Amino acid sequence: MGRPPCCDKTGVKKGPWTPEEDIILVSYIQEHGPGNWRGVPTNTGLLRCSKSCRLRWTNYLRPGIKRGNFTDQEEKLIIHLQALLGNRWAAIASYLPERTDNDIKNYWNTHLKKKLKKLQNGDTDESLSSGNSSYQSISKGQWERRLQTDIHMAKRALCEALSLEKPCDSFLDLKPFNGCQSLTSPTQTQTPTPTPTSSTSTCTYASSTENISKLLQGWMRNSSNSSNNDTSSSEGSASGTTTTVKNSNFNNFSTLEPLSGIQSSPEGSDDSGSAQQMPLSFLETWLLDETIEQGDDEGLLDLSLDDNTAGLF
DNA sequence: AAATACTACAACCGCCAGTAT
DNA sequence: TATACTGGCGGTTGTAGTATT
């Protein structure tokens, strides 16, 4: 009773996705919500492996993804986070909800790595290089920081799990830069209020072809109009009261809310999250404050994370 | 204009952790 | 408790597009 492969290798199509396949996949997810990827190929007739379907959705078709044109702010954030977390792209991507881990990874490998190398060889632009060069080698301090980060993330996950109605998302919920809410992981923040704003105009709906882009944008609009219906259908299938998180997130695709910039918003200090908002602000400040970058990175990093983990609980 | 080199990024592969049975 | 299975992650590759010679 060996483990069967996730997909039948012989009957599986590989390579770039066609617009038609995208349409089929999106249509299916529109109806059933993301998740249960195993059933996607069989239910849709797509000759793709379930993994491929999931990847296509999360990295490409999922609404709220911003593609290309990384801003300086994003760039610096990635550099700092990479120095802090290492090549844990999913964790880094959680700080940039509009970006996929794959996107960040590619950007790092194609742009930032070279940029930093260049800077290190020539005249060093401290604002960029200091964030990385200090951490190329795994030091004891870095391991400690990574461990602290792991502990913190575990705590956060536990916190979310224990308080579904009031997810403690404040720490990691660094707001996207351009007011485009997106989904990151099923465990992340949900926006309960349906606000079908001009999401299709403010969010770049990822697609390789204009056709599929237009089609999907049309779906976004339709979806937002009929979000209640869709909600009832998809949540209904999730048996009413106990809505699956994935479906909830899916329903939020049409409720993309404009968010504030990355600078922490004052309203984040509401009573429920004030205790946790403080370290967030601290981290944000550190991540984005170029003056700090000029200083002693090691010490500051330790300080920031110590404050983070200490202040969170 | 053609050939070659380079770049960017979508997609695949293999491994691992978590969950269900 | 052990095993099977799924989904997620990070590393790597393939290829289309672009720049250079």
Short mmCIF file of C-alpha atoms (C1' of nucleotides) in Angstrom, two decimals:
data_model
loop_
_atom_site.label_atom_id
_atom_site.label_comp_id
_atom_site.label_asym_id
_atom_site.label_seq_id
_atom_site.Cartn_x
_atom_site.Cartn_y
_atom_site.Cartn_z
CA MET A 1 0.00 0.00 0.00
CA GLY A 2 2.50 2.52 -1.18
CA ARG A 3 1.77 6.13 -1.36
CA PRO A 4 0.43 7.05 -4.76
CA PRO A 5 1.86 10.06 -6.47
CA CYS A 6 -0.07 13.27 -6.10
CA CYS A 7 -0.84 13.02 -9.75
CA ASP A 8 -0.63 10.52 -12.49
CA LYS A 9 2.60 11.41 -14.18
CA THR A 10 1.54 10.11 -17.54
CA GLY A 11 -1.68 12.03 -17.88
CA VAL A 12 -0.53 15.29 -16.46
CA LYS A 13 0.11 18.33 -18.54
CA LYS A 14 3.10 20.46 -17.74
CA GLY A 15 4.38 23.81 -18.73
CA PRO A 16 2.73 27.17 -18.96
CA TRP A 17 -0.94 27.47 -18.21
CA THR A 18 -3.26 28.51 -20.97
CA PRO A 19 -5.97 31.13 -20.48
CA GLU A 20 -8.54 28.41 -20.92
CA GLU A 21 -7.07 26.43 -18.09
CA ASP A 22 -6.98 29.53 -15.96
CA ILE A 23 -10.63 30.13 -16.64
CA ILE A 24 -11.53 26.59 -15.70
CA LEU A 25 -9.53 26.78 -12.51
CA VAL A 26 -10.90 30.15 -11.49
CA SER A 27 -14.43 29.08 -12.28
CA TYR A 28 -14.04 26.05 -10.12
CA ILE A 29 -12.56 28.01 -7.25
CA GLN A 30 -15.27 30.60 -7.60
CA GLU A 31 -17.78 27.86 -7.04
CA HIS A 32 -16.03 25.74 -4.46
CA GLY A 33 -13.43 27.96 -2.93
CA PRO A 34 -9.74 27.24 -2.73
CA GLY A 35 -8.72 24.11 -0.98
CA ASN A 36 -9.23 20.43 -1.54
CA TRP A 37 -6.72 20.71 -4.31
CA ARG A 38 -6.68 17.01 -4.78
CA GLY A 39 -10.15 17.16 -6.16
CA VAL A 40 -9.55 20.04 -8.50
CA PRO A 41 -8.08 18.13 -11.44
CA THR A 42 -10.70 15.41 -11.30
CA ASN A 43 -13.60 17.77 -10.83
CA THR A 44 -12.52 20.24 -13.47
CA GLY A 45 -11.06 17.88 -15.99
CA LEU A 46 -7.85 19.83 -15.94
CA LEU A 47 -4.92 17.69 -16.89
CA ARG A 48 -2.88 19.24 -14.16
CA CYS A 49 -1.58 17.94 -10.93
CA SER A 50 -3.24 19.25 -7.79
CA LYS A 51 -0.06 20.89 -6.76
CA SER A 52 0.17 22.70 -10.01
CA CYS A 53 -3.38 23.96 -9.59
CA ARG A 54 -2.66 25.22 -6.11
CA LEU A 55 0.50 26.94 -7.23
CA ARG A 56 -1.17 28.52 -10.19
CA TRP A 57 -3.84 29.89 -7.93
CA THR A 58 -1.68 31.11 -5.09
CA ASN A 59 1.10 32.54 -7.19
CA TYR A 60 -0.77 33.86 -10.12
CA LEU A 61 -4.54 33.84 -10.20
CA ARG A 62 -5.32 34.76 -6.65
CA PRO A 63 -6.78 38.25 -6.46
CA GLY A 64 -4.88 40.97 -4.73
CA ILE A 65 -1.51 40.08 -6.07
CA LYS A 66 0.68 42.92 -7.15
CA ARG A 67 3.24 42.04 -9.72
CA GLY A 68 6.48 43.64 -10.73
CA ASN A 69 7.66 47.12 -9.89
CA PHE A 70 8.87 46.53 -6.39
CA THR A 71 9.07 49.84 -4.61
CA ASP A 72 12.13 51.00 -2.73
CA GLN A 73 10.23 50.46 0.45
CA GLU A 74 9.37 46.92 -0.46
CA GLU A 75 12.90 46.33 -1.56
CA LYS A 76 14.33 47.47 1.73
CA LEU A 77 11.76 45.53 3.62
CA ILE A 78 12.66 42.38 1.77
CA ILE A 79 16.34 42.94 2.37
CA HIS A 80 15.82 43.43 6.05
CA LEU A 81 13.49 40.53 6.38
CA GLN A 82 15.82 38.29 4.45
CA ALA A 83 18.61 39.26 6.77
CA LEU A 84 16.37 38.59 9.69
CA LEU A 85 14.59 35.45 8.59
CA GLY A 86 16.86 34.01 5.97
CA ASN A 87 15.39 32.43 2.87
CA ARG A 88 12.06 31.84 4.47
CA TRP A 89 10.14 33.39 1.68
CA ALA A 90 6.72 32.46 2.92
CA ALA A 91 7.43 34.21 6.19
CA ILE A 92 8.78 37.21 4.36
CA ALA A 93 5.78 37.23 2.07
CA SER A 94 3.51 37.42 5.06
CA TYR A 95 4.85 40.92 5.61
CA LEU A 96 4.06 41.85 2.04
CA PRO A 97 0.59 40.47 1.50
CA GLU A 98 0.42 41.70 -2.06
CA ARG A 99 3.44 39.69 -3.00
CA THR A 100 3.75 35.96 -3.27
CA ASP A 101 6.64 34.11 -1.80
CA ASN A 102 7.59 33.00 -5.27
CA ASP A 103 7.63 36.57 -6.47
CA ILE A 104 9.77 37.71 -3.59
CA LYS A 105 12.08 34.78 -4.04
CA ASN A 106 12.50 35.53 -7.71
CA TYR A 107 13.04 39.18 -7.04
CA TRP A 108 15.65 38.38 -4.47
CA ASN A 109 17.48 35.97 -6.71
CA THR A 110 17.37 38.11 -9.81
CA HIS A 111 17.64 41.62 -8.45
CA LEU A 112 18.51 42.04 -4.85
CA LYS A 113 21.24 39.46 -4.57
CA LYS A 114 23.11 41.00 -7.44
CA LYS A 115 22.43 44.48 -6.23
CA LEU A 116 23.79 43.74 -2.81
CA LYS A 117 26.79 41.95 -4.22
CA LYS A 118 27.52 44.86 -6.44
CA LEU A 119 27.19 47.26 -3.61
CA GLN A 120 29.46 45.23 -1.44
CA ASN A 121 32.13 45.15 -4.09
CA GLY A 122 31.96 48.78 -4.98
CA ASP A 123 31.00 51.75 -2.91
CA THR A 124 28.62 50.37 -0.43
CA ASP A 125 25.24 51.92 -0.17
CA GLU A 126 24.82 51.39 3.50
CA SER A 127 21.09 51.62 3.37
CA LEU A 128 21.00 48.44 1.36
CA SER A 129 24.10 46.53 2.12
CA SER A 130 24.13 46.83 5.85
CA GLY A 131 20.96 44.90 6.05
CA ASN A 132 22.49 41.89 4.42
CA SER A 133 26.20 41.72 4.64
CA SER A 134 26.17 41.46 8.35
CA TYR A 135 24.14 38.31 8.21
CA GLN A 136 25.56 36.33 5.40
CA SER A 137 27.19 34.02 7.83
CA ILE A 138 25.02 32.32 10.34
CA SER A 139 26.06 33.67 13.64
CA LYS A 140 24.97 32.68 17.05
CA GLY A 141 22.99 35.84 17.23
CA GLN A 142 21.16 35.05 14.06
CA TRP A 143 20.21 31.63 15.25
CA GLU A 144 18.91 33.15 18.39
CA ARG A 145 16.91 35.63 16.41
CA ARG A 146 15.51 32.96 14.17
CA LEU A 147 14.57 30.95 17.16
CA GLN A 148 12.89 33.93 18.70
CA THR A 149 11.03 34.53 15.48
CA ASP A 150 9.90 30.95 15.36
CA ILE A 151 8.69 31.16 18.90
CA HIS A 152 6.89 34.32 18.18
CA MET A 153 5.23 32.95 15.07
CA ALA A 154 4.16 29.89 16.96
CA LYS A 155 2.68 32.05 19.65
CA ARG A 156 0.86 34.09 17.11
CA ALA A 157 -0.55 31.03 15.41
CA LEU A 158 -1.70 29.74 18.75
CA CYS A 159 -3.21 33.06 19.58
CA GLU A 160 -5.15 33.08 16.34
CA ALA A 161 -6.30 29.57 16.83
CA LEU A 162 -7.58 30.33 20.28
CA SER A 163 -9.34 33.55 19.40
CA LEU A 164 -11.05 33.09 16.09
CA GLU A 165 -13.33 36.01 16.57
CA LYS A 166 -10.56 38.36 17.47
CA PRO A 167 -7.50 37.22 15.65
CA CYS A 168 -4.38 38.78 17.01
CA ASP A 169 -3.11 39.75 13.65
CA SER A 170 -1.70 43.02 14.66
CA PHE A 171 1.87 42.01 14.82
CA LEU A 172 2.32 40.57 11.41
CA ASP A 173 -0.34 42.58 9.78
CA LEU A 174 1.93 45.04 8.13
CA LYS A 175 -0.34 46.80 5.77
CA PRO A 176 0.25 46.53 2.09
CA PHE A 177 1.70 49.55 0.46
CA ASN A 178 -0.88 50.42 -2.09
CA GLY A 179 -4.14 49.79 -0.44
CA CYS A 180 -4.85 46.42 -1.86
CA GLN A 181 -5.92 43.73 0.51
CA SER A 182 -4.98 40.28 -0.40
CA LEU A 183 -5.04 36.83 0.93
CA THR A 184 -1.92 35.34 2.21
CA SER A 185 -2.66 32.22 4.06
CA PRO A 186 -5.83 30.67 5.34
CA THR A 187 -4.88 31.57 8.85
CA GLN A 188 -4.50 35.20 8.21
CA THR A 189 -6.73 38.12 8.79
CA GLN A 190 -10.16 38.12 7.39
CA THR A 191 -12.09 41.20 6.48
CA PRO A 192 -15.63 40.49 7.44
CA THR A 193 -17.27 43.51 5.88
CA PRO A 194 -18.03 43.15 2.23
CA THR A 195 -16.77 46.28 0.61
CA PRO A 196 -16.69 45.75 -3.10
CA THR A 197 -14.71 48.83 -3.72
CA SER A 198 -12.80 49.53 -6.84
CA SER A 199 -10.73 46.53 -6.13
CA THR A 200 -10.39 45.59 -9.72
CA SER A 201 -9.00 48.94 -10.56
CA THR A 202 -6.65 49.30 -7.65
CA CYS A 203 -5.44 45.75 -7.57
CA THR A 204 -3.44 44.29 -10.33
CA TYR A 205 -5.10 41.07 -11.14
CA ALA A 206 -2.32 38.79 -12.11
CA SER A 207 -2.41 37.13 -15.42
CA SER A 208 -0.18 36.51 -18.32
CA THR A 209 -2.72 37.34 -20.89
CA GLU A 210 -5.04 40.20 -21.24
CA ASN A 211 -7.95 37.96 -21.98
CA ILE A 212 -7.80 36.03 -18.80
CA SER A 213 -7.16 39.21 -16.90
CA LYS A 214 -10.25 40.83 -18.24
CA LEU A 215 -12.30 37.76 -17.69
CA LEU A 216 -11.16 37.47 -14.15
CA GLN A 217 -11.72 41.11 -13.45
CA GLY A 218 -15.19 40.66 -14.75
CA TRP A 219 -15.62 37.80 -12.41
CA MET A 220 -14.34 39.92 -9.56
CA ARG A 221 -16.99 42.48 -10.28
CA ASN A 222 -19.69 39.89 -10.60
CA SER A 223 -18.46 38.20 -7.55
CA SER A 224 -18.59 41.36 -5.53
CA ASN A 225 -22.09 42.05 -6.69
CA SER A 226 -23.23 38.63 -5.78
CA SER A 227 -20.90 38.17 -2.90
CA ASN A 228 -23.74 37.42 -0.58
CA ASN A 229 -25.02 34.77 -2.85
CA ASP A 230 -21.64 33.30 -3.29
CA THR A 231 -21.11 33.46 0.38
CA SER A 232 -24.26 31.58 1.00
CA SER A 233 -23.41 28.98 -1.54
CA SER A 234 -19.87 28.36 -0.52
CA GLU A 235 -20.48 28.76 3.15
CA GLY A 236 -23.60 26.79 2.84
CA SER A 237 -21.57 23.95 1.58
CA ALA A 238 -19.48 24.41 4.64
CA SER A 239 -22.59 23.73 6.66
CA GLY A 240 -23.60 27.18 7.72
CA THR A 241 -22.35 27.93 11.16
CA THR A 242 -18.96 26.36 10.87
CA THR A 243 -17.51 28.12 7.94
CA THR A 244 -14.18 26.92 6.82
CA VAL A 245 -11.50 29.48 6.91
CA LYS A 246 -10.52 28.84 3.36
CA ASN A 247 -13.97 29.51 2.09
CA SER A 248 -14.21 32.60 4.16
CA ASN A 249 -11.08 33.87 2.66
CA PHE A 250 -12.31 33.05 -0.72
CA ASN A 251 -15.40 35.08 -0.14
CA ASN A 252 -13.23 37.95 0.78
CA PHE A 253 -11.72 38.02 -2.64
CA SER A 254 -14.46 40.28 -3.67
CA THR A 255 -14.19 42.39 -0.60
CA LEU A 256 -10.79 43.83 -1.05
CA GLU A 257 -10.51 46.76 1.23
CA PRO A 258 -8.21 49.65 0.77
CA LEU A 259 -5.74 49.71 3.56
CA SER A 260 -3.47 52.27 4.97
CA GLY A 261 0.15 52.46 4.09
CA ILE A 262 2.79 50.47 5.79
CA GLN A 263 3.38 53.08 8.39
CA SER A 264 1.36 51.86 11.26
CA SER A 265 -1.93 53.53 11.56
CA PRO A 266 -2.94 55.18 14.79
CA GLU A 267 -6.25 53.39 14.85
CA GLY A 268 -4.29 50.21 15.23
CA SER A 269 -4.01 51.11 18.86
CA ASP A 270 -7.51 50.13 19.72
CA ASP A 271 -8.02 48.55 23.06
CA SER A 272 -8.06 45.01 21.81
CA GLY A 273 -4.77 45.22 20.06
CA SER A 274 -2.86 47.93 21.75
CA ALA A 275 -0.66 45.61 23.70
CA GLN A 276 0.33 43.87 20.53
CA GLN A 277 0.40 46.88 18.32
CA MET A 278 3.30 48.42 20.09
CA PRO A 279 5.87 45.86 19.08
CA LEU A 280 4.51 45.93 15.59
CA SER A 281 5.14 49.60 15.37
CA PHE A 282 8.55 49.07 16.73
CA LEU A 283 9.36 46.49 14.15
CA GLU A 284 7.90 48.57 11.38
CA THR A 285 9.91 51.47 12.51
CA TRP A 286 13.03 49.45 12.60
CA LEU A 287 12.40 47.86 9.26
CA LEU A 288 11.77 51.09 7.52
CA ASP A 289 13.85 53.53 9.42
CA GLU A 290 16.96 54.12 7.41
CA THR A 291 18.66 55.88 10.24
CA ILE A 292 18.65 52.72 12.21
CA GLU A 293 20.26 50.92 9.33
CA GLN A 294 23.33 53.03 9.75
CA GLY A 295 23.80 51.85 13.24
CA ASP A 296 24.74 48.66 14.91
CA ASP A 297 22.56 46.10 13.24
CA GLU A 298 23.26 43.27 15.57
CA GLY A 299 22.36 45.13 18.66
CA LEU A 300 19.31 46.70 17.19
CA LEU A 301 18.05 43.45 15.83
CA ASP A 302 18.34 41.78 19.11
CA LEU A 303 16.67 44.65 20.78
CA SER A 304 13.80 44.75 18.36
CA LEU A 305 13.07 41.11 18.55
CA ASP A 306 13.47 40.98 22.23
CA ASP A 307 10.91 43.70 22.45
CA ASN A 308 8.72 41.89 20.03
CA THR A 309 8.66 38.66 21.79
CA ALA A 310 8.58 40.23 25.17
CA GLY A 311 5.80 42.60 24.32
CA LEU A 312 3.62 40.16 22.54
CA PHE A 313 2.66 38.14 25.52
"C1'" DA B 1 19.41 41.25 -39.63
"C1'" DA B 2 21.11 37.29 -37.30
"C1'" DA B 3 23.38 35.12 -33.55
"C1'" DT B 4 24.48 35.05 -28.93
"C1'" DA B 5 24.23 36.31 -24.11
"C1'" DC B 6 21.62 37.80 -20.48
"C1'" DT B 7 17.46 38.55 -17.62
"C1'" DA B 8 13.10 37.73 -15.52
"C1'" DC B 9 9.81 34.82 -13.94
"C1'" DA B 10 6.50 30.93 -14.23
"C1'" DA B 11 6.49 26.39 -13.10
"C1'" DC B 12 8.32 22.04 -11.40
"C1'" DC B 13 10.54 18.96 -7.99
"C1'" DG B 14 11.54 17.04 -3.70
"C1'" DC B 15 11.19 17.37 1.06
"C1'" DC B 16 8.77 18.17 5.32
"C1'" DA B 17 5.09 19.02 8.76
"C1'" DG B 18 0.51 18.43 9.96
"C1'" DT B 19 -3.66 15.75 9.84
"C1'" DA B 20 -6.74 11.88 9.18
"C1'" DT B 21 -7.56 7.13 9.63
"C1'" DT C 1 0.81 4.41 17.68
"C1'" DA C 2 1.77 3.84 12.95
"C1'" DT C 3 0.87 4.81 8.44
"C1'" DA C 4 -1.07 7.21 4.51
"C1'" DC C 5 -2.00 11.35 2.58
"C1'" DT C 6 -2.28 16.41 1.67
"C1'" DG C 7 -0.75 20.92 1.50
"C1'" DG C 8 3.00 24.10 1.94
"C1'" DC C 9 7.71 25.59 1.39
"C1'" DG C 10 12.24 26.45 -0.64
"C1'" DG C 11 15.44 25.33 -4.30
"C1'" DT C 12 15.97 24.83 -8.96
"C1'" DT C 13 15.02 24.69 -13.87
"C1'" DG C 14 13.03 25.92 -18.40
"C1'" DT C 15 11.85 29.28 -21.44
"C1'" DA C 16 10.27 33.62 -23.40
"C1'" DG C 17 11.68 38.16 -23.92
"C1'" DT C 18 15.33 41.62 -24.27
"C1'" DA C 19 19.90 43.46 -24.90
"C1'" DT C 20 24.23 43.21 -26.99
"C1'" DT C 21 27.55 42.05 -30.46
#
